[in-house]
Amino acid sequence: KEPLREVIDFLEKDQHFREKLHNTDMEDIKQGKLAKELDFVSHHVRTKLDELKRQEVNRLRTLIKAKQDIEGGNDIAVDHQALLKQFEYLNHMNPHTFEVEDLDRLIKSATKDLENYDKERHEEFKRYEMMKEHDRREHLKTLNDEERKKEEEHYEEMRKKHADHPKVNHPGSENQLKEVWEEADGLDPEDFDPKTFFNLHDTNGDGFFDEQELEALFTKELEKIYDPTNEEDDMVEMEEERLRMREHVMNEVDTNKDRLVSMGEFLVATKKKEFLEPDSWETLEQNQAYTDAEMREFEEHLAQQEQDLNQRAVDLQKQRTELERQQEQLNAQKIELQQVRSATVQQEKALLQQMHNILAQLPGHQDQLPPGSPQAHRVQHEEHQQNIPQQTHQEIPAVQPEVGQEHPHQP
């Protein structure tokens, strides 16, 4: 719930302030005259307002502290002035009691927001319409002559079809309200009574038509122009038309400019000539939302945006190409390093083999050779051959028989 709405809800419980609020002109409210009435409200209401302010100040400070922590944690400079602006509608130098200055700030802040709201909606709608026309023109560029001709003919047909609708009553006129009285309320138009009508459509019963309640009165008129099932009818345009109707009635009826229509203001308006004999109402198709100059400026802006995006795309592609080149270079260096490492390993193996061969040729160094290696086996075999004793071929003497003993082979 918005802070001002909460404050007003409490203040309206005070009889004195409620009477002042309903009888004060909007200009006086903007100038701070209503805020001065805070000094006269009851102690009970002031106590509740003090409590509301303390809660709101604590809430804002908690949010600001959290935001500071987040931004500070990301090494981003904290804009303290921007953070303090969140306190604009309250005097944070006095966080304990709700004073005249607080109410004055709340009213001015809310009034400023309301005054800017409709303007922003109109600007948003204008951009929407210009973008829609821009897209249509760009689509035509993609077609050949025959297709373009057919598309243009279809476009004109839809425009004419949209413009062919029953007469739209002037918003807020007797005819327009009587139509609501008859079709929406189911009452006899001959029995139309402005006071009864007001009470029927003051849906929240607060004695005022607010903006939403007023806009609801125009639904029947808008249904004459817009049908969501029709190709030619744009529902975004319907809401813009509703906004235009509400603004017109507010300008005509809301004499104190508080963005509310009181029963008194409404009854006074029903007696005016404009209510009984209004001018015809010009709908959106009769009032283009933008000028030719605005359309040219819009398209130039889009063209510049597209150019900037294209340049950004080119820059990103260059960065990508450079990154790919650097990656390829790194990959080549990696392969080269692997090749050098492999060659080094092979060289080390070859060198070790040469050392083994040399050692194998030196006597007494087999123990320095790796056990089980071919060189060690060869050295052991050679040493074994060298240690076998050399035998001479000497005649072995024959054994002589003893005297008197015959030789066994002699006859």
Tab-separated table of C-alpha atoms in Angstrom:
chain	number	residue	atom	x	y	z
A	1	LYS	CA	0.000	0.000	0.000
A	2	GLU	CA	1.394	3.413	-0.912
A	3	PRO	CA	2.512	5.601	2.009
A	4	LEU	CA	0.191	8.495	1.089
A	5	ARG	CA	-2.814	6.175	0.833
A	6	GLU	CA	-2.095	4.765	4.297
A	7	VAL	CA	-1.729	8.265	5.737
A	8	ILE	CA	-4.966	9.494	4.147
A	9	ASP	CA	-6.824	6.413	5.399
A	10	PHE	CA	-5.850	7.302	8.974
A	11	LEU	CA	-6.447	11.040	8.550
A	12	GLU	CA	-9.962	10.464	7.230
A	13	LYS	CA	-10.822	8.912	10.586
A	14	ASP	CA	-10.483	12.417	11.998
A	15	GLN	CA	-13.726	14.389	11.417
A	16	HIS	CA	-11.978	17.778	11.155
A	17	PHE	CA	-9.423	16.627	8.590
A	18	ARG	CA	-11.999	14.688	6.543
A	19	GLU	CA	-14.105	17.823	6.109
A	20	LYS	CA	-11.070	19.884	5.146
A	21	LEU	CA	-9.897	17.247	2.663
A	22	HIS	CA	-13.244	17.120	0.848
A	23	ASN	CA	-13.560	20.909	0.677
A	24	THR	CA	-10.006	21.858	-0.273
A	25	ASP	CA	-9.105	22.860	-3.819
A	26	MET	CA	-6.348	20.838	-5.504
A	27	GLU	CA	-4.202	23.947	-5.959
A	28	ASP	CA	-4.393	24.603	-2.222
A	29	ILE	CA	-3.368	20.999	-1.589
A	30	LYS	CA	-0.360	21.389	-3.897
A	31	GLN	CA	0.641	24.590	-2.125
A	32	GLY	CA	0.679	22.803	1.223
A	33	LYS	CA	-2.389	24.389	2.809
A	34	LEU	CA	-3.955	21.019	3.583
A	35	ALA	CA	-0.782	19.807	5.292
A	36	LYS	CA	-1.106	22.580	7.893
A	37	GLU	CA	-4.395	21.016	9.036
A	38	LEU	CA	-2.361	18.159	10.492
A	39	ASP	CA	-1.829	20.249	13.631
A	40	PHE	CA	-5.549	19.965	14.406
A	41	VAL	CA	-6.084	16.217	14.162
A	42	SER	CA	-6.660	14.094	17.240
A	43	HIS	CA	-3.854	12.696	19.364
A	44	HIS	CA	-4.881	9.113	18.550
A	45	VAL	CA	-4.510	9.701	14.799
A	46	ARG	CA	-1.175	11.503	15.272
A	47	THR	CA	0.109	8.542	17.297
A	48	LYS	CA	-0.814	6.120	14.515
A	49	LEU	CA	0.877	8.389	11.957
A	50	ASP	CA	4.039	8.489	14.078
A	51	GLU	CA	4.045	4.690	14.113
A	52	LEU	CA	3.528	4.560	10.342
A	53	LYS	CA	6.433	6.897	9.773
A	54	ARG	CA	8.806	4.912	11.978
A	55	GLN	CA	7.881	1.738	10.103
A	56	GLU	CA	8.373	3.394	6.720
A	57	VAL	CA	11.705	4.974	7.686
A	58	ASN	CA	12.973	1.635	8.997
A	59	ARG	CA	11.811	-0.091	5.810
A	60	LEU	CA	13.577	2.448	3.602
A	61	ARG	CA	16.761	2.323	5.629
A	62	THR	CA	16.793	-1.475	5.448
A	63	LEU	CA	16.343	-1.341	1.679
A	64	ILE	CA	19.051	1.272	1.290
A	65	LYS	CA	21.455	-0.698	3.496
A	66	ALA	CA	20.808	-3.838	1.445
A	67	LYS	CA	21.383	-1.928	-1.766
A	68	GLN	CA	24.625	-0.466	-0.404
A	69	ASP	CA	25.838	-3.933	0.587
A	70	ILE	CA	25.066	-5.348	-2.838
A	71	GLU	CA	26.639	-2.491	-4.751
A	72	GLY	CA	29.594	-2.253	-2.415
A	73	GLY	CA	30.158	-5.996	-2.703
A	74	ASN	CA	30.428	-5.629	-6.460
A	75	ASP	CA	33.076	-2.918	-6.102
A	76	ILE	CA	30.692	-0.316	-7.538
A	77	ALA	CA	30.752	3.199	-6.146
A	78	VAL	CA	27.598	3.842	-4.127
A	79	ASP	CA	25.649	6.987	-5.060
A	80	HIS	CA	24.579	8.124	-1.610
A	81	GLN	CA	22.642	11.121	-2.933
A	82	ALA	CA	20.563	8.873	-5.183
A	83	LEU	CA	19.821	6.587	-2.244
A	84	LEU	CA	18.739	9.474	-0.036
A	85	LYS	CA	16.304	10.594	-2.733
A	86	GLN	CA	14.230	7.579	-1.789
A	87	PHE	CA	13.431	9.560	1.381
A	88	GLU	CA	12.103	12.540	-0.601
A	89	TYR	CA	8.537	12.038	0.553
A	90	LEU	CA	9.530	11.861	4.233
A	91	ASN	CA	11.773	13.973	6.444
A	92	HIS	CA	14.277	11.295	7.478
A	93	MET	CA	16.107	13.744	9.774
A	94	ASN	CA	13.186	13.249	12.166
A	95	PRO	CA	12.373	9.529	11.982
A	96	HIS	CA	10.139	9.422	15.062
A	97	THR	CA	7.176	11.757	14.561
A	98	PHE	CA	4.940	12.531	11.593
A	99	GLU	CA	4.855	16.286	11.020
A	100	VAL	CA	3.307	18.842	8.650
A	101	GLU	CA	6.411	18.682	6.462
A	102	ASP	CA	5.957	14.923	5.986
A	103	LEU	CA	2.360	15.286	4.809
A	104	ASP	CA	3.345	18.137	2.514
A	105	ARG	CA	6.116	16.031	0.977
A	106	LEU	CA	3.827	13.035	0.523
A	107	ILE	CA	1.172	15.115	-1.254
A	108	LYS	CA	3.660	16.806	-3.581
A	109	SER	CA	5.341	13.500	-4.423
A	110	ALA	CA	2.034	11.773	-5.200
A	111	THR	CA	0.735	14.743	-7.230
A	112	LYS	CA	3.903	14.798	-9.317
A	113	ASP	CA	3.607	11.070	-10.020
A	114	LEU	CA	-0.039	11.375	-11.070
A	115	GLU	CA	0.623	14.324	-13.358
A	116	ASN	CA	3.423	12.457	-15.133
A	117	TYR	CA	1.557	9.165	-15.431
A	118	ASP	CA	-0.810	10.071	-18.273
A	119	LYS	CA	1.932	11.879	-20.161
A	120	GLU	CA	4.133	8.794	-20.042
A	121	ARG	CA	1.259	6.602	-21.250
A	122	HIS	CA	0.661	8.873	-24.237
A	123	GLU	CA	4.349	8.881	-25.143
A	124	GLU	CA	4.479	5.099	-24.888
A	125	PHE	CA	1.457	4.807	-27.188
A	126	LYS	CA	3.009	7.201	-29.701
A	127	ARG	CA	6.155	5.064	-29.852
A	128	TYR	CA	3.979	1.984	-30.292
A	129	GLU	CA	2.129	3.519	-33.254
A	130	MET	CA	5.315	4.735	-34.923
A	131	MET	CA	6.959	1.332	-34.525
A	132	LYS	CA	3.907	-0.330	-36.019
A	133	GLU	CA	4.083	1.993	-39.048
A	134	HIS	CA	7.846	1.492	-39.325
A	135	ASP	CA	7.450	-2.289	-39.360
A	136	ARG	CA	4.762	-1.992	-42.043
A	137	ARG	CA	7.044	0.095	-44.251
A	138	GLU	CA	9.962	-2.256	-43.749
A	139	HIS	CA	7.760	-5.218	-44.681
A	140	LEU	CA	6.732	-3.497	-47.922
A	141	LYS	CA	10.395	-3.179	-48.887
A	142	THR	CA	10.737	-6.969	-48.903
A	143	LEU	CA	7.914	-7.437	-51.440
A	144	ASN	CA	7.913	-7.253	-55.213
A	145	ASP	CA	5.707	-4.741	-57.027
A	146	GLU	CA	2.683	-6.999	-57.290
A	147	GLU	CA	2.867	-8.157	-53.669
A	148	ARG	CA	3.367	-4.593	-52.472
A	149	LYS	CA	0.290	-3.413	-54.350
A	150	LYS	CA	-1.844	-6.155	-52.800
A	151	GLU	CA	-0.502	-5.360	-49.327
A	152	GLU	CA	-1.270	-1.649	-49.712
A	153	GLU	CA	-4.790	-2.414	-50.912
A	154	HIS	CA	-5.361	-4.715	-47.924
A	155	TYR	CA	-4.051	-2.059	-45.550
A	156	GLU	CA	-6.451	0.562	-46.917
A	157	GLU	CA	-9.322	-1.909	-46.772
A	158	MET	CA	-8.647	-2.585	-43.073
A	159	ARG	CA	-8.463	1.139	-42.310
A	160	LYS	CA	-11.813	1.782	-43.950
A	161	LYS	CA	-13.353	-1.210	-42.228
A	162	HIS	CA	-12.154	-0.011	-38.826
A	163	ALA	CA	-13.524	3.493	-39.437
A	164	ASP	CA	-16.935	2.098	-40.398
A	165	HIS	CA	-18.602	1.945	-36.995
A	166	PRO	CA	-21.692	3.419	-35.283
A	167	LYS	CA	-21.524	7.005	-34.100
A	168	VAL	CA	-19.535	7.457	-30.921
A	169	ASN	CA	-21.186	9.629	-28.314
A	170	HIS	CA	-19.259	12.482	-26.761
A	171	PRO	CA	-17.711	11.104	-23.509
A	172	GLY	CA	-19.546	12.353	-20.442
A	173	SER	CA	-22.491	13.728	-22.445
A	174	GLU	CA	-26.141	13.051	-21.675
A	175	ASN	CA	-26.456	10.727	-24.680
A	176	GLN	CA	-23.415	8.728	-23.651
A	177	LEU	CA	-24.533	8.320	-20.029
A	178	LYS	CA	-28.092	7.488	-21.021
A	179	GLU	CA	-26.762	4.692	-23.222
A	180	VAL	CA	-24.950	3.231	-20.192
A	181	TRP	CA	-28.092	3.735	-18.101
A	182	GLU	CA	-30.147	1.772	-20.627
A	183	GLU	CA	-27.765	-0.939	-21.875
A	184	ALA	CA	-25.561	-1.574	-18.855
A	185	ASP	CA	-27.958	-0.724	-16.047
A	186	GLY	CA	-31.110	-1.986	-17.791
A	187	LEU	CA	-33.105	1.154	-16.967
A	188	ASP	CA	-35.504	3.234	-19.029
A	189	PRO	CA	-33.655	6.178	-20.633
A	190	GLU	CA	-36.717	8.337	-19.982
A	191	ASP	CA	-36.151	7.853	-16.256
A	192	PHE	CA	-32.482	8.953	-16.392
A	193	ASP	CA	-31.472	10.650	-13.163
A	194	PRO	CA	-27.895	12.000	-12.784
A	195	LYS	CA	-27.790	11.520	-9.001
A	196	THR	CA	-29.012	7.923	-9.208
A	197	PHE	CA	-26.578	7.296	-12.059
A	198	PHE	CA	-23.681	8.614	-9.959
A	199	ASN	CA	-24.551	6.394	-7.014
A	200	LEU	CA	-24.908	3.336	-9.272
A	201	HIS	CA	-21.425	3.762	-10.730
A	202	ASP	CA	-19.591	4.978	-7.621
A	203	THR	CA	-18.614	1.355	-7.088
A	204	ASN	CA	-16.629	1.846	-3.889
A	205	GLY	CA	-19.231	4.211	-2.438
A	206	ASP	CA	-16.756	6.925	-1.425
A	207	GLY	CA	-18.741	9.760	-2.995
A	208	PHE	CA	-16.316	10.262	-5.902
A	209	PHE	CA	-15.713	8.979	-9.399
A	210	ASP	CA	-12.035	8.031	-9.551
A	211	GLU	CA	-10.203	7.443	-12.814
A	212	GLN	CA	-11.002	3.729	-12.975
A	213	GLU	CA	-14.698	4.281	-12.294
A	214	LEU	CA	-14.847	6.934	-15.009
A	215	GLU	CA	-13.040	4.771	-17.564
A	216	ALA	CA	-15.522	1.940	-16.926
A	217	LEU	CA	-18.291	4.230	-18.166
A	218	PHE	CA	-16.784	4.322	-21.663
A	219	THR	CA	-16.782	0.578	-22.327
A	220	LYS	CA	-20.018	0.678	-24.344
A	221	GLU	CA	-18.668	3.434	-26.588
A	222	LEU	CA	-15.386	1.613	-27.129
A	223	GLU	CA	-17.200	-1.590	-28.089
A	224	LYS	CA	-18.658	0.308	-31.035
A	225	ILE	CA	-15.158	0.848	-32.418
A	226	TYR	CA	-13.132	-2.139	-31.256
A	227	ASP	CA	-13.696	-5.869	-31.410
A	228	PRO	CA	-10.820	-8.146	-30.319
A	229	THR	CA	-11.862	-10.721	-32.942
A	230	ASN	CA	-11.453	-8.266	-35.849
A	231	GLU	CA	-8.130	-8.026	-37.671
A	232	GLU	CA	-8.579	-4.292	-38.230
A	233	ASP	CA	-9.069	-3.441	-34.535
A	234	ASP	CA	-6.066	-2.893	-32.270
A	235	MET	CA	-6.741	-3.352	-28.542
A	236	VAL	CA	-3.771	-1.156	-27.614
A	237	GLU	CA	-5.463	1.659	-29.503
A	238	MET	CA	-8.689	0.932	-27.636
A	239	GLU	CA	-6.977	1.572	-24.278
A	240	GLU	CA	-5.511	4.805	-25.609
A	241	GLU	CA	-8.995	5.870	-26.700
A	242	ARG	CA	-10.285	5.063	-23.207
A	243	LEU	CA	-7.547	7.224	-21.701
A	244	ARG	CA	-8.400	10.115	-24.032
A	245	MET	CA	-12.065	9.904	-23.046
A	246	ARG	CA	-11.286	9.893	-19.342
A	247	GLU	CA	-8.888	12.851	-19.644
A	248	HIS	CA	-11.521	14.827	-21.569
A	249	VAL	CA	-14.193	14.258	-18.917
A	250	MET	CA	-11.757	15.097	-16.120
A	251	ASN	CA	-10.843	18.372	-17.837
A	252	GLU	CA	-14.516	19.259	-18.265
A	253	VAL	CA	-15.942	18.130	-14.918
A	254	ASP	CA	-13.115	17.990	-12.332
A	255	THR	CA	-13.154	21.682	-11.492
A	256	ASN	CA	-10.793	21.538	-8.493
A	257	LYS	CA	-8.319	19.331	-10.404
A	258	ASP	CA	-7.923	16.733	-7.669
A	259	ARG	CA	-8.281	13.906	-10.240
A	260	LEU	CA	-11.606	12.921	-8.650
A	261	VAL	CA	-15.160	13.816	-9.693
A	262	SER	CA	-17.381	14.546	-6.711
A	263	MET	CA	-21.142	14.220	-6.731
A	264	GLY	CA	-21.388	18.033	-6.712
A	265	GLU	CA	-19.048	18.449	-9.678
A	266	PHE	CA	-20.938	15.760	-11.608
A	267	LEU	CA	-24.353	17.322	-11.011
A	268	VAL	CA	-23.103	20.766	-12.024
A	269	ALA	CA	-21.692	19.308	-15.273
A	270	THR	CA	-25.048	17.714	-16.178
A	271	LYS	CA	-26.607	21.161	-16.357
A	272	LYS	CA	-24.100	22.592	-18.830
A	273	LYS	CA	-24.755	23.044	-22.532
A	274	GLU	CA	-21.805	20.751	-23.368
A	275	PHE	CA	-23.591	17.942	-21.525
A	276	LEU	CA	-26.896	18.414	-23.324
A	277	GLU	CA	-25.628	19.485	-26.783
A	278	PRO	CA	-22.067	18.201	-27.140
A	279	ASP	CA	-19.808	18.436	-30.165
A	280	SER	CA	-19.036	15.251	-32.089
A	281	TRP	CA	-16.221	13.128	-30.717
A	282	GLU	CA	-13.195	12.584	-32.937
A	283	THR	CA	-11.771	9.101	-32.485
A	284	LEU	CA	-8.159	8.031	-32.825
A	285	GLU	CA	-8.355	7.281	-36.542
A	286	GLN	CA	-9.238	10.939	-37.014
A	287	ASN	CA	-6.332	12.081	-34.825
A	288	GLN	CA	-3.008	10.517	-35.768
A	289	ALA	CA	-0.872	10.002	-32.672
A	290	TYR	CA	2.290	11.431	-34.267
A	291	THR	CA	3.326	14.055	-36.794
A	292	ASP	CA	5.314	13.413	-39.967
A	293	ALA	CA	8.286	15.163	-38.406
A	294	GLU	CA	8.096	12.885	-35.337
A	295	MET	CA	7.945	9.837	-37.597
A	296	ARG	CA	11.064	10.967	-39.500
A	297	GLU	CA	12.914	11.586	-36.252
A	298	PHE	CA	11.813	8.186	-34.936
A	299	GLU	CA	13.051	6.380	-38.055
A	300	GLU	CA	16.350	8.279	-37.960
A	301	HIS	CA	16.739	7.177	-34.354
A	302	LEU	CA	16.001	3.559	-35.311
A	303	ALA	CA	18.480	3.769	-38.185
A	304	GLN	CA	21.149	5.085	-35.826
A	305	GLN	CA	20.373	2.305	-33.354
A	306	GLU	CA	20.662	-0.271	-36.122
A	307	GLN	CA	23.952	1.239	-37.250
A	308	ASP	CA	25.282	1.150	-33.698
A	309	LEU	CA	24.172	-2.471	-33.317
A	310	ASN	CA	25.799	-3.432	-36.612
A	311	GLN	CA	29.030	-1.754	-35.584
A	312	ARG	CA	28.853	-3.546	-32.276
A	313	ALA	CA	28.341	-6.831	-34.128
A	314	VAL	CA	31.388	-6.091	-36.308
A	315	ASP	CA	33.484	-5.284	-33.239
A	316	LEU	CA	32.335	-8.469	-31.520
A	317	GLN	CA	33.168	-10.506	-34.640
A	318	LYS	CA	36.646	-8.979	-34.723
A	319	GLN	CA	37.107	-9.842	-31.072
A	320	ARG	CA	35.911	-13.374	-31.753
A	321	THR	CA	38.270	-13.746	-34.717
A	322	GLU	CA	41.183	-12.473	-32.636
A	323	LEU	CA	40.326	-14.852	-29.792
A	324	GLU	CA	40.133	-17.761	-32.258
A	325	ARG	CA	43.528	-16.761	-33.701
A	326	GLN	CA	45.042	-16.625	-30.234
A	327	GLN	CA	43.493	-20.011	-29.446
A	328	GLU	CA	44.968	-21.515	-32.605
A	329	GLN	CA	48.332	-20.020	-31.688
A	330	LEU	CA	48.114	-21.516	-28.216
A	331	ASN	CA	47.149	-24.893	-29.672
A	332	ALA	CA	50.149	-24.770	-32.073
A	333	GLN	CA	52.462	-23.877	-29.190
A	334	LYS	CA	51.031	-26.729	-27.172
A	335	ILE	CA	51.636	-29.213	-30.013
A	336	GLU	CA	55.167	-27.862	-30.510
A	337	LEU	CA	55.864	-28.212	-26.800
A	338	GLN	CA	54.601	-31.795	-26.847
A	339	GLN	CA	56.837	-32.572	-29.838
A	340	VAL	CA	59.888	-31.056	-28.119
A	341	ARG	CA	59.126	-33.025	-24.978
A	342	SER	CA	58.751	-36.246	-26.978
A	343	ALA	CA	62.036	-35.622	-28.837
A	344	THR	CA	63.795	-34.915	-25.534
A	345	VAL	CA	62.561	-38.200	-24.109
A	346	GLN	CA	63.802	-40.085	-27.175
A	347	GLN	CA	67.182	-38.377	-26.939
A	348	GLU	CA	67.446	-39.290	-23.287
A	349	LYS	CA	66.664	-42.926	-24.089
A	350	ALA	CA	69.249	-43.004	-26.885
A	351	LEU	CA	71.883	-41.460	-24.613
A	352	LEU	CA	71.191	-43.997	-21.881
A	353	GLN	CA	71.504	-46.797	-24.447
A	354	GLN	CA	74.899	-45.498	-25.547
A	355	MET	CA	76.066	-45.324	-21.959
A	356	HIS	CA	74.936	-48.911	-21.374
A	357	ASN	CA	76.778	-50.065	-24.481
A	358	ILE	CA	79.981	-48.376	-23.377
A	359	LEU	CA	79.757	-49.778	-19.896
A	360	ALA	CA	79.089	-53.228	-21.298
A	361	GLN	CA	82.423	-53.168	-23.094
A	362	LEU	CA	84.382	-52.438	-19.916
A	363	PRO	CA	85.442	-55.509	-17.824
A	364	GLY	CA	84.247	-55.630	-14.256
A	365	HIS	CA	81.363	-53.289	-14.871
A	366	GLN	CA	78.628	-55.778	-15.392
A	367	ASP	CA	77.500	-55.058	-11.899
A	368	GLN	CA	76.876	-51.551	-13.088
A	369	LEU	CA	74.661	-52.807	-15.844
A	370	PRO	CA	70.956	-53.190	-15.265
A	371	PRO	CA	70.276	-56.777	-14.149
A	372	GLY	CA	68.685	-58.871	-16.848
A	373	SER	CA	69.759	-56.565	-19.669
A	374	PRO	CA	71.301	-58.167	-22.812
A	375	GLN	CA	74.612	-56.489	-22.073
A	376	ALA	CA	74.732	-57.971	-18.578
A	377	HIS	CA	73.993	-61.473	-19.936
A	378	ARG	CA	76.737	-61.146	-22.548
A	379	VAL	CA	79.337	-59.998	-20.024
A	380	GLN	CA	78.458	-62.838	-17.634
A	381	HIS	CA	78.804	-65.407	-20.448
A	382	GLU	CA	82.234	-64.132	-21.460
A	383	GLU	CA	83.548	-64.218	-17.890
A	384	HIS	CA	82.249	-67.733	-17.458
A	385	GLN	CA	84.158	-68.900	-20.539
A	386	GLN	CA	87.328	-67.298	-19.234
A	387	ASN	CA	87.143	-69.180	-15.907
A	388	ILE	CA	86.995	-72.741	-17.456
A	389	PRO	CA	90.508	-74.510	-16.800
A	390	GLN	CA	92.602	-75.323	-19.920
A	391	GLN	CA	93.461	-79.136	-20.268
A	392	THR	CA	96.698	-80.347	-22.132
A	393	HIS	CA	96.766	-83.370	-24.380
A	394	GLN	CA	99.383	-85.539	-22.394
A	395	GLU	CA	99.658	-89.311	-22.880
A	396	ILE	CA	98.261	-91.286	-20.044
A	397	PRO	CA	100.771	-94.105	-19.044
A	398	ALA	CA	99.564	-97.649	-19.465
A	399	VAL	CA	99.052	-99.669	-16.369
A	400	GLN	CA	101.823	-102.409	-16.110
A	401	PRO	CA	100.874	-105.790	-14.721
A	402	GLU	CA	102.662	-107.037	-11.649
A	403	VAL	CA	105.455	-109.629	-12.074
A	404	GLY	CA	104.076	-113.039	-12.385
A	405	GLN	CA	100.656	-111.834	-13.366
A	406	GLU	CA	99.568	-112.467	-16.828
A	407	HIS	CA	98.100	-109.840	-18.969
A	408	PRO	CA	94.451	-110.682	-19.283
A	409	HIS	CA	94.436	-110.178	-23.006
A	410	GLN	CA	97.504	-112.171	-23.747
A	411	PRO	CA	97.025	-115.691	-24.967
